[in-house]
């Protein structure tokens, strides 16, 4: 048995290519919708960016934030600053089944709920590889600086189960 090199001449095909049909391959590629064989596949970020352009976000499309398809041309306040007397004193109504709460960061059980909410629902990167798994001590340090206000640790709970489903906080800052 001798090795032979396939030089593309009209001689016999190597055994591995004996059943190869170029026309069937072209037809298969066309049926699969391939446009160009040597196009590099899009990265996950590129695919997500493209998908985001046509995505429908029922909640976020009702909010005063730019849509993912918008190009922000100017960064400015939504409205001029309001005098203190014009700021509503009652919280906005939540959907049925949800209730506002104050999250007591000093209570270990409530701190664990906050930790678990962040860990299970938020990620730090587009590939969902890095999660917000912050140590309790760090969460306390970030949310309880000197002069902190407990009422600024605002949560949303499921009225039926009591599960913490949302959280936002503020910390006092002196601006010079």
Steps between C-alpha positions, in 0.01 A plus 500: 500500500640839409410840639386740239437868516176639361620776273158591368563329171232300331634176644316283748369666818652398833283246685382761754352708218359217292139584590549880515251691288580872477156583364327333797727697738408830329132411525534411870678826579232694314222317685668577834494867409877540512597820324876476502682197626802683637311773693610483863211427738376802692605533862239464769513877557442567129205256490348655813549853363322406177220322688461801731417726205174313440424385855183614673541596866150557632621660824800701378308644204273675754791659686669837438824340380643480149392199297777259405461601135529875575815702462537737796601842368480698823540400863272719713244485783154367417348814648623803691562456875179504704452707815462278810130582536427359153663163565229238565495380860313176427671214317386405151247218482647159418329229297261277690686239701802723565572717804765756597717422800807625681778243497677490836862445399596453867278188519693193378191333349411808294862551398505138375185573296674799339812292436295223337301749289822644358666161456208337323379788284793721406821438311805716439568403139321427174598132505337450844825358636553734797223535756452750781610262778596771747598414857250620761761731652543678165124543453474653846799726440359626166145560625578626852763775477519760779173695506302235305121512509313170550203630302724523192526118487185449297378156400208349315351178633255251363196565722405134518836329552692790658789432256727797431472561124654846466734737681643847459697707747658835546784630712564853620771689315627851568571679175739788529 
